[in-house]
Each structure stands twice: as structure tokens, then as C-alpha cells.
mmCIF file of C-alpha atoms in Angstrom:
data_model
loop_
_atom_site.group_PDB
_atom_site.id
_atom_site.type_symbol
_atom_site.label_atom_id
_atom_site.label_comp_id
_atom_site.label_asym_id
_atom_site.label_seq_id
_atom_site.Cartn_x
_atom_site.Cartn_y
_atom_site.Cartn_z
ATOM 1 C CA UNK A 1 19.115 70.010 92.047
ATOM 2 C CA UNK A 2 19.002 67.257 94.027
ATOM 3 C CA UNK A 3 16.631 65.054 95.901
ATOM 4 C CA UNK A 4 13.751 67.266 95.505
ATOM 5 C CA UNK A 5 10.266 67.057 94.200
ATOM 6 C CA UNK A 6 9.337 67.663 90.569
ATOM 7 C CA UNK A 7 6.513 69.141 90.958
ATOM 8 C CA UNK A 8 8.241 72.634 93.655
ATOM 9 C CA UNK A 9 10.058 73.045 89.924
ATOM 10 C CA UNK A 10 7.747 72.081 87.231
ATOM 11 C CA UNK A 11 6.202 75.322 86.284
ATOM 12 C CA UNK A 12 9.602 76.889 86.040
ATOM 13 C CA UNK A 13 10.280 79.828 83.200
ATOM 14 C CA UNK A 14 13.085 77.331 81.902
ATOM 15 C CA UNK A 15 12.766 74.657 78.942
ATOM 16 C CA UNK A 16 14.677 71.651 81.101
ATOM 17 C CA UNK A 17 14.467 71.642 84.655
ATOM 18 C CA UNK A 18 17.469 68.472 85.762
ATOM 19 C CA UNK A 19 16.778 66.442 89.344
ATOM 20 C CA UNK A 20 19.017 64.256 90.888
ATOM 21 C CA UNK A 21 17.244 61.780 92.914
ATOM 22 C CA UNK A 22 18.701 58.585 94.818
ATOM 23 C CA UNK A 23 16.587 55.953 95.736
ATOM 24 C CA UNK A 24 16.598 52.974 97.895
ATOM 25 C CA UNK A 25 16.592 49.059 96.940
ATOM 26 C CA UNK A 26 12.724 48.175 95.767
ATOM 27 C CA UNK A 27 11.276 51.618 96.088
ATOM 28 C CA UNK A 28 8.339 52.206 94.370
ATOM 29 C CA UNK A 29 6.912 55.330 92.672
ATOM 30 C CA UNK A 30 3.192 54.555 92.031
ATOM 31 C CA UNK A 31 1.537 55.525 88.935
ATOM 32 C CA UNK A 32 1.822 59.369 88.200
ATOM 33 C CA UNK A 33 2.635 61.545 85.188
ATOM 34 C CA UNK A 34 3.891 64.832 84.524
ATOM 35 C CA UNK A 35 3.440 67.773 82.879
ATOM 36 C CA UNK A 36 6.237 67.804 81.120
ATOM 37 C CA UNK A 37 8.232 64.870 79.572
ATOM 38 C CA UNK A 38 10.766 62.989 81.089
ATOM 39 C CA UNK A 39 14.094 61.303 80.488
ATOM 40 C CA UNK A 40 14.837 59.335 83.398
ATOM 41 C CA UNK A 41 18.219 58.193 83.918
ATOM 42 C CA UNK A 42 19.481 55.410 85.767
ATOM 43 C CA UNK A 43 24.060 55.771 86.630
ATOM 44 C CA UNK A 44 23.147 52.902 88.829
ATOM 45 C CA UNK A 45 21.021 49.877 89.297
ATOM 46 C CA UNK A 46 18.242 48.851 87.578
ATOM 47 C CA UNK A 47 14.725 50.259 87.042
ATOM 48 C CA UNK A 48 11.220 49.050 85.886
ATOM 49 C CA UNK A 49 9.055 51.289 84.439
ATOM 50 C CA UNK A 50 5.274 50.343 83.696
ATOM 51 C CA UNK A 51 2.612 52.205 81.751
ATOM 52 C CA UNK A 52 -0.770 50.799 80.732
ATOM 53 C CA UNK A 53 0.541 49.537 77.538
ATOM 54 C CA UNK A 54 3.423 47.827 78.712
ATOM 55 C CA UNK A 55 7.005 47.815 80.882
ATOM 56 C CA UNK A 56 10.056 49.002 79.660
ATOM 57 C CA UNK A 57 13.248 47.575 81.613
ATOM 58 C CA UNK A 58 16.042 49.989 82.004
ATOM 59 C CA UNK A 59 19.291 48.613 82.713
ATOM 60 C CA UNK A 60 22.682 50.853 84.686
ATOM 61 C CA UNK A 61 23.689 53.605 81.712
ATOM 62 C CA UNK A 62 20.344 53.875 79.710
ATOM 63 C CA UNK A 63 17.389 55.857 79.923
ATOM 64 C CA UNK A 64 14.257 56.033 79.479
ATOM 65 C CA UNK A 65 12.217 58.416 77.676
ATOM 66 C CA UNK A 66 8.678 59.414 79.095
ATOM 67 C CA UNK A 67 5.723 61.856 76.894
ATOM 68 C CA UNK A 68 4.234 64.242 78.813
ATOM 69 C CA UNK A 69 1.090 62.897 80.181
ATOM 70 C CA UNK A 70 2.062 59.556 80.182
ATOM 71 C CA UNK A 71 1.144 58.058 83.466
ATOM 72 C CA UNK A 72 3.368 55.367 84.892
ATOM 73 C CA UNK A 73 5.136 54.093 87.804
ATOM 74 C CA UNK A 74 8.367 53.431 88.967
ATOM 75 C CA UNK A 75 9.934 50.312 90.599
ATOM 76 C CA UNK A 76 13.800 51.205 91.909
ATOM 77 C CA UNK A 77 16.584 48.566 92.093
ATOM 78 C CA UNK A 78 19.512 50.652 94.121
ATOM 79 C CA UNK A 79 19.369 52.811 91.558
ATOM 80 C CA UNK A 80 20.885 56.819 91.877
ATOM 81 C CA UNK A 81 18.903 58.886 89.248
ATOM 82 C CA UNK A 82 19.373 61.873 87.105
ATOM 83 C CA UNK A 83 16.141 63.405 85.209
ATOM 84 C CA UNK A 84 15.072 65.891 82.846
ATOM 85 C CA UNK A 85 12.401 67.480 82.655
ATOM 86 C CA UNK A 86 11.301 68.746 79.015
ATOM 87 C CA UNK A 87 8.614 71.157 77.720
ATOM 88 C CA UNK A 88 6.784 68.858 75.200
ATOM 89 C CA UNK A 89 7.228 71.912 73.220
ATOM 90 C CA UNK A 90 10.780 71.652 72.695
ATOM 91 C CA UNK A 91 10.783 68.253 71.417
ATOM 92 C CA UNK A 92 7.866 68.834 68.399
ATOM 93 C CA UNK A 93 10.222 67.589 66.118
ATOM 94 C CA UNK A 94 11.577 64.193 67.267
ATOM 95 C CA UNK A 95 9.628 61.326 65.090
ATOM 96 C CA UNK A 96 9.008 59.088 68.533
ATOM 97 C CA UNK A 97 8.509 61.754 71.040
ATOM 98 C CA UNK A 98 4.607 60.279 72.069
ATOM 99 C CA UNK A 99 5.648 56.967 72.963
ATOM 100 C CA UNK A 100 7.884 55.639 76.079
ATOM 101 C CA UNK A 101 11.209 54.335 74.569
ATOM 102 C CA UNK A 102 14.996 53.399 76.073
ATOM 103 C CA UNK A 103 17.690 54.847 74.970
ATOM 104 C CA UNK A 104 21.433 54.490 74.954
ATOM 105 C CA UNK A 105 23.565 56.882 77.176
ATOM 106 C CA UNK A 106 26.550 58.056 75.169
ATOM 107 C CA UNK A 107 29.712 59.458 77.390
ATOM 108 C CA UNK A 108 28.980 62.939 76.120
ATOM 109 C CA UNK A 109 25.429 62.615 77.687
ATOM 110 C CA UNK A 110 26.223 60.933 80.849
ATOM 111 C CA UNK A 111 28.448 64.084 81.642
ATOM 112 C CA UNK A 112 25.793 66.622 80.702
ATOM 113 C CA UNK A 113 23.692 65.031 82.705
ATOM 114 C CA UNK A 114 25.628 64.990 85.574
ATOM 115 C CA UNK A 115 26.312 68.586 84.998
ATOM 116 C CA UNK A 116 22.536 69.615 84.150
ATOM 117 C CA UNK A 117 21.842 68.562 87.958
ATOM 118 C CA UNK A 118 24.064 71.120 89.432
ATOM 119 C CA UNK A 119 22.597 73.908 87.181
ATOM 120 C CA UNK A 120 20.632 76.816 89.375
ATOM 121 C CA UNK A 121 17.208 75.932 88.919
ATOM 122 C CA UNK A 122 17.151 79.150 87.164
ATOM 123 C CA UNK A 123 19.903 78.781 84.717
ATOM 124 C CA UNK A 124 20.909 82.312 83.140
ATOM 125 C CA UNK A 125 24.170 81.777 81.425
ATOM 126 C CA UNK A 126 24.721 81.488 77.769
ATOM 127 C CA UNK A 127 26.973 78.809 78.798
ATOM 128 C CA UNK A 128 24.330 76.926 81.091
ATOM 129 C CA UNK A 129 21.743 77.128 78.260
ATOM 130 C CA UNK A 130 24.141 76.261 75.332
ATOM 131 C CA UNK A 131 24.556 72.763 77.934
ATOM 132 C CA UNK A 132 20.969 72.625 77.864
ATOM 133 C CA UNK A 133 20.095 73.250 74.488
ATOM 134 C CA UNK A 134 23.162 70.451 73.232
ATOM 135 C CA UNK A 135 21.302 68.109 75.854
ATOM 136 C CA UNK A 136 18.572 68.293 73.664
ATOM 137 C CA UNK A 137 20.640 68.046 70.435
ATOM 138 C CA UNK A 138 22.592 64.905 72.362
ATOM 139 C CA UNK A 139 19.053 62.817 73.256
ATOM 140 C CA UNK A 140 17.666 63.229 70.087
ATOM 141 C CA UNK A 141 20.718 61.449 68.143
ATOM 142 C CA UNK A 142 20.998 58.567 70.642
ATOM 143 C CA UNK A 143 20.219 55.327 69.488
ATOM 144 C CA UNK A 144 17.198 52.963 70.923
ATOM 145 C CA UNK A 145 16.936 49.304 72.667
ATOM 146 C CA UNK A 146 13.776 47.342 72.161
ATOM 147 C CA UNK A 147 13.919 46.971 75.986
ATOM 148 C CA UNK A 148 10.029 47.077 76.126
ATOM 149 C CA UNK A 149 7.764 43.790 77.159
ATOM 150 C CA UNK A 150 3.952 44.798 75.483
ATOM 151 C CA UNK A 151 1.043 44.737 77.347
ATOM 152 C CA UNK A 152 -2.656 43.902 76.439
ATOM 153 C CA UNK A 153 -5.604 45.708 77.393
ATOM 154 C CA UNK A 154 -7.862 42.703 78.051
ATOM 155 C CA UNK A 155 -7.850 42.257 81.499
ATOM 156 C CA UNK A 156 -7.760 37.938 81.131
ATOM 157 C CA UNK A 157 -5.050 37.813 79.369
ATOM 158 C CA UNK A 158 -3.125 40.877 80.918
ATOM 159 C CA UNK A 159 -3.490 38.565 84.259
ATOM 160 C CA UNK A 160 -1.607 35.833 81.966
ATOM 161 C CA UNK A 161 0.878 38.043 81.518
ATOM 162 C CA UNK A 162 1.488 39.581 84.798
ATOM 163 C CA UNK A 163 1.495 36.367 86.512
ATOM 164 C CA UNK A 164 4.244 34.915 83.278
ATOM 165 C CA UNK A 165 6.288 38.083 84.270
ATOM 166 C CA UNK A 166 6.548 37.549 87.961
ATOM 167 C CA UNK A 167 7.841 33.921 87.514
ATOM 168 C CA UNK A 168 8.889 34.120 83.329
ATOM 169 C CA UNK A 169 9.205 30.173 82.053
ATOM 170 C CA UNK A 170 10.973 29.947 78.608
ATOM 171 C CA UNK A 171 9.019 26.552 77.724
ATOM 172 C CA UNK A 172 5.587 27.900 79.145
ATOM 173 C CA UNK A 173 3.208 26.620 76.229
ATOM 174 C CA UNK A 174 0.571 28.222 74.217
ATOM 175 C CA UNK A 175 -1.726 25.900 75.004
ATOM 176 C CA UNK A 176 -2.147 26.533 78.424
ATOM 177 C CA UNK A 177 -2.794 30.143 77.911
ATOM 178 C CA UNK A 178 -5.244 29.424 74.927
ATOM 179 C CA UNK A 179 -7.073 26.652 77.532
ATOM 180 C CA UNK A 180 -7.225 29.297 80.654
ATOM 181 C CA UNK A 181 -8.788 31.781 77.833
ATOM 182 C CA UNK A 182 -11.402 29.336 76.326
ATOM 183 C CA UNK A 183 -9.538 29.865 73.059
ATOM 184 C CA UNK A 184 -8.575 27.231 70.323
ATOM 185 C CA UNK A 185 -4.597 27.272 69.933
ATOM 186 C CA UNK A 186 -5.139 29.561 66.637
ATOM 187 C CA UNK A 187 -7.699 32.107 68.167
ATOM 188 C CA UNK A 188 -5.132 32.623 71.110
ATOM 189 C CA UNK A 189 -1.956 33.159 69.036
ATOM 190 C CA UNK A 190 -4.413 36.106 66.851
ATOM 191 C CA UNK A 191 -5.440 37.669 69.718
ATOM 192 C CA UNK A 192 -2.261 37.588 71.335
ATOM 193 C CA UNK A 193 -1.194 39.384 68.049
ATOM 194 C CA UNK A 194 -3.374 41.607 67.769
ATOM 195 C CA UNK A 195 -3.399 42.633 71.587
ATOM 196 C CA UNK A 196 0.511 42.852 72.021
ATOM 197 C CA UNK A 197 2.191 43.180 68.179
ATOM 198 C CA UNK A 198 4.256 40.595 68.851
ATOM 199 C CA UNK A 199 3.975 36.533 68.361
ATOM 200 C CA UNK A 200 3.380 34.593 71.969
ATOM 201 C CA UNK A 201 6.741 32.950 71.312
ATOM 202 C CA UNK A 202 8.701 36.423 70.388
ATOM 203 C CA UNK A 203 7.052 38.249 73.268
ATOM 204 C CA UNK A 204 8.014 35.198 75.833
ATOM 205 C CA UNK A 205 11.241 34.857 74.888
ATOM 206 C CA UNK A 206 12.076 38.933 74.733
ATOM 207 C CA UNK A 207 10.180 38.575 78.293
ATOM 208 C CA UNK A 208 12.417 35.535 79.311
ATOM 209 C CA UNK A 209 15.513 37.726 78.288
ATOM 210 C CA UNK A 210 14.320 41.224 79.851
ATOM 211 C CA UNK A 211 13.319 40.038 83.442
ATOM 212 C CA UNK A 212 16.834 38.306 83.602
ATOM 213 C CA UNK A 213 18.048 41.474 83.789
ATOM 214 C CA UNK A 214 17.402 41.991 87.237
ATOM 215 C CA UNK A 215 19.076 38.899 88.655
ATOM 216 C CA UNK A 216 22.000 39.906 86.373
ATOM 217 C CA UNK A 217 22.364 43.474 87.350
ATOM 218 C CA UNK A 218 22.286 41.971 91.104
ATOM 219 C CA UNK A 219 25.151 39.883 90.356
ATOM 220 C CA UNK A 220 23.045 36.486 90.053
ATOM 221 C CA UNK A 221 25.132 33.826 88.187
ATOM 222 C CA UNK A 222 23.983 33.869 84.632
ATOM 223 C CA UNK A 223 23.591 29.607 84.805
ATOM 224 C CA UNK A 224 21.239 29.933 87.972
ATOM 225 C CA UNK A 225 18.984 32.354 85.721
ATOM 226 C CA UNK A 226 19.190 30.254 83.396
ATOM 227 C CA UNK A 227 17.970 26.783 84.781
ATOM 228 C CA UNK A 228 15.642 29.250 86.667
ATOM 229 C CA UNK A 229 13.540 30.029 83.329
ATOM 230 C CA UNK A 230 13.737 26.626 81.993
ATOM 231 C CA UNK A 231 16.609 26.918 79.472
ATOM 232 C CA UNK A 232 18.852 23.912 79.407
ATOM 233 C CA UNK A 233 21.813 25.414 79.846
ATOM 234 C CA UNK A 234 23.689 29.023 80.547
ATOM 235 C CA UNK A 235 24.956 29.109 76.683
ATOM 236 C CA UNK A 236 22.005 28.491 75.467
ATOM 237 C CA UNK A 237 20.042 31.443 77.318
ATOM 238 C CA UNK A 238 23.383 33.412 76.634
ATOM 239 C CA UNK A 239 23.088 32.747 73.020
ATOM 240 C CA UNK A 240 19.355 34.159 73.423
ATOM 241 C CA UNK A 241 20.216 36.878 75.737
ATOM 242 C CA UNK A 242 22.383 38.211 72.669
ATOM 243 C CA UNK A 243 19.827 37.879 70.345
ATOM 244 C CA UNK A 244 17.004 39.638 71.878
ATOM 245 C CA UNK A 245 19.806 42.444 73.187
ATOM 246 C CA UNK A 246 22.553 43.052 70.740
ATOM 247 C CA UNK A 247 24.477 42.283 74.006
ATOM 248 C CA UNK A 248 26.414 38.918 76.077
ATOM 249 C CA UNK A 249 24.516 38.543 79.340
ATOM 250 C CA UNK A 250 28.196 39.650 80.929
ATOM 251 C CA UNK A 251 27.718 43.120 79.755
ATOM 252 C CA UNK A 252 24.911 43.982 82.463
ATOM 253 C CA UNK A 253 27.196 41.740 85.011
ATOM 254 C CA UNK A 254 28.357 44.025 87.927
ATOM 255 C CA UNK A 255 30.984 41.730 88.663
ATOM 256 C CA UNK A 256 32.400 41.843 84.695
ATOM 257 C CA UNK A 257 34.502 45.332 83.109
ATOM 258 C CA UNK A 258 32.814 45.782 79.598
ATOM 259 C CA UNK A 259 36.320 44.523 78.237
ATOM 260 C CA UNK A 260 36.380 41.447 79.953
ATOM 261 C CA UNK A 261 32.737 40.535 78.997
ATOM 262 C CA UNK A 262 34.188 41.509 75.465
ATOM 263 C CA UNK A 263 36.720 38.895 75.570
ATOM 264 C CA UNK A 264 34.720 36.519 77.126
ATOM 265 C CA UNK A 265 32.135 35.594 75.063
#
């Protein structure tokens, strides 16, 4: 199906229900949830999903994977979508099921995918539910990206972070967070801890890293990002890039064939 609402098909007799959805540059879903679980699937563009605990980044040919229940919202970047929609029953088995996570999109599960869309909503077949049910087999075994920035729950320093996120700064120092939170250096970095699981200086630089991704995916030079976020130079955010994402900055280029980003860094 395509470019319909979720929730005319939710409550269908049917383990997966698939949607096809295209949407245009900086459309916004505001925060919903579903009944069922969700992977969401972007073939194009970029997306920017955000629950209360923190925003997951998915880049063109990953997914991401959303409980049932979960509410969150949706910020599009020319992206054309492809969805599933899961009973959280079939999926008592997978270890990570309760918690939002990215995942690879292998070949084999692009092109179910694309094939789940055109399904009747009220798939009969053995061979339309033998697609469905190796779906399930295929999302289960793919691998996943730490594509996730944390969020706290206290509202101070969630305003840090928000405001960090909307103009990221790789250099942006402790202090001045600690100082705007009445907080010795030591008491911030704790709380920052203990509020996010991840040091200041990990989660800024994995922040850093994961909000370049837009500018990338729009073709933005990977230098200009990189002066843009304080880094002295494009190698050295590239060198960080690859660190944080297993991948050259290239890779998420639109401008750059996976084999020439390959063979260029």
C-alpha cells in the first residue's frame, strides 16, 4: 500500500501490515506512537527520529526500529519511505525488541521491502506470507549502528543539549555547561553520566559526527562541515567521522558511488 494512513490498516487480521509513504523536504510527523511496532525505512534521504530518551539519525538504506508504544516523532529530509508494521507479538523473541535501534538494510531486505508494499493489504498466499514471515527472519539477523544521540530527562540540561544539537561545536567545553548548571566541573561530568550513559566528551563528539549527517546526505562539502563544528580541518573530522561510524564521511555523500568513496579514503 501506498501513501495511506496507518491507522485505516492497523487492526488488520494480518501479522505485518507494509506502507509506502513519500514525504516532502522538512516534513514533520509530531509525536505519536502505534499500536504495533515499527520498522521505518528510509530508500531515500535522511530522517530524524526523536523519542523522550533520545534521537536516533537514520541515514539513505537503514532503518529504524520502533516498540510498540513508543511515542516519537518524525522529521523528513526528501526522504521516500517503506514501513512495517509488526504485532509486538511476533517479535517476543528478539533480545532488543523494547528499545528504538538502527539497523542495517541488507539487499535481500531492501527488495522484500519493496515487495511487502505491493502486497494486498490482506495477503492470502502461502507465497505472500512465506515473504512476510522471511521479513521477519531477515530484520532480526541484521546488524545495528550506534546511530543514537542520548537524551536526559532533566529539563536544564536537556535545554543544553537541544540548543548543542541545533548548532553542534566540537570544542564546546565542559565548563560552560557545568557554569550554566551551577555545577563544579566534576558534579557536571557525573550527572551528565548518569543522565545520558555516555561521557560529555563521547556524547559531543558522537553528536558532532551524527548531525553532520544531514549536511552530508544534502551534498554539503565535507570541509565546510567541518570548519562549521570547529574541527581544524576536513581529515581530521573525517578521521572522527570513521571512528564514531565504522564509515568515511564519503559513504553518506550523494555525489560519491560506494566504490569510489572506497578508494578514496
Amino acid at each position: 500500500m501506498r501513501n495511506v494512513h496507518i491507522k485505516d490498516y492497523e487492526d488488520l487480521d494480518r501479522e505485518v501490515v507494509a506502507v509506502g509513504n513519500d514525504y516532502p523536504g522538512g516534513f514533520v510527523l509530531p509525536e505519536h506512537r502505534h499500536r504495533r511496532a515499527q520498522l521505518l525505512y528510509g530508500a531515500t534521504g535522511l530522517m530524524h527520529v526523536t523519542t523522550r530518551s533520545g534521537n536516533w539519525i537514520v541515514p539513505p538504506q537503514h532503518a529504524v526500529w520502533i516498540p510498540a508504544l513508543e511515542p516519537h516523532s518524525v522529521k523528513f529530509i526528501g526522504v521516500s519511505t517503506r514501513s512495517l508494521y509488526i504485532e509486538p507479538e511476533s517479535v517476543q523473541h528478539w533480545p532488543a525488541r523494547d528499545r528504538c535501534k538502527i539497523l542495517t538494510v541488507s539487499p535481500l531486505l531492501r527488495q522484500l521491502l519493496l515487495e511487502a508494499v505491493e502486497l494486498e493489504p490482506l495477503y492470502e498466499s502461502s507465497r505472500d506470507r512465506l515473504l512476510v514471515a522471511l521479513l521477519l527472519q531477515e530484520i532480526a539477523a541484521m546488524q545495528t549502528r550506534e546511530f543514537e544521540i542520548p537524551l536526559p530527562q532533566n529539563p536544564p540540561l536537556l535545554a543544553l543539549c537541544q540548543a548543542f544539537l541545533a548548532a553542534p561545536s566540537i570544542h564546546d567545553p565542559a565548563d560552560r555547561w557545568a557554569n550554566a548548571l551551577f555545577m563544579s566541573a566534576s558534579t557536571f561530568r557525573r550527572h551528565f553520566l548518569q543522565q545520558t550513559g555516555m561521557s560529555f566528551s563521547v556524547w559531543r563528539q558522537r553528536a558532532c559526527v551524527l548531525v553532520a549527517l544531514s549536511g552530508l546526505v544534502a551534498g554539503r562539502p565535507v570541509s565546510d562541515i567541518a570548519l562549521s563544528m570547529g574541527y581544524d580541518n576536513g581529515s581530521s573530522f573525517s578521521t572522527m567521522f570513521r571512528r564514531v561510524t565504522g564509515q568515511p564521511p564519503s559513504s553518506y555523500h550523494p555525489a560519491v558511488t560506494p566504490q569510489k568513496a572506497q578508494r578514496s579514503e
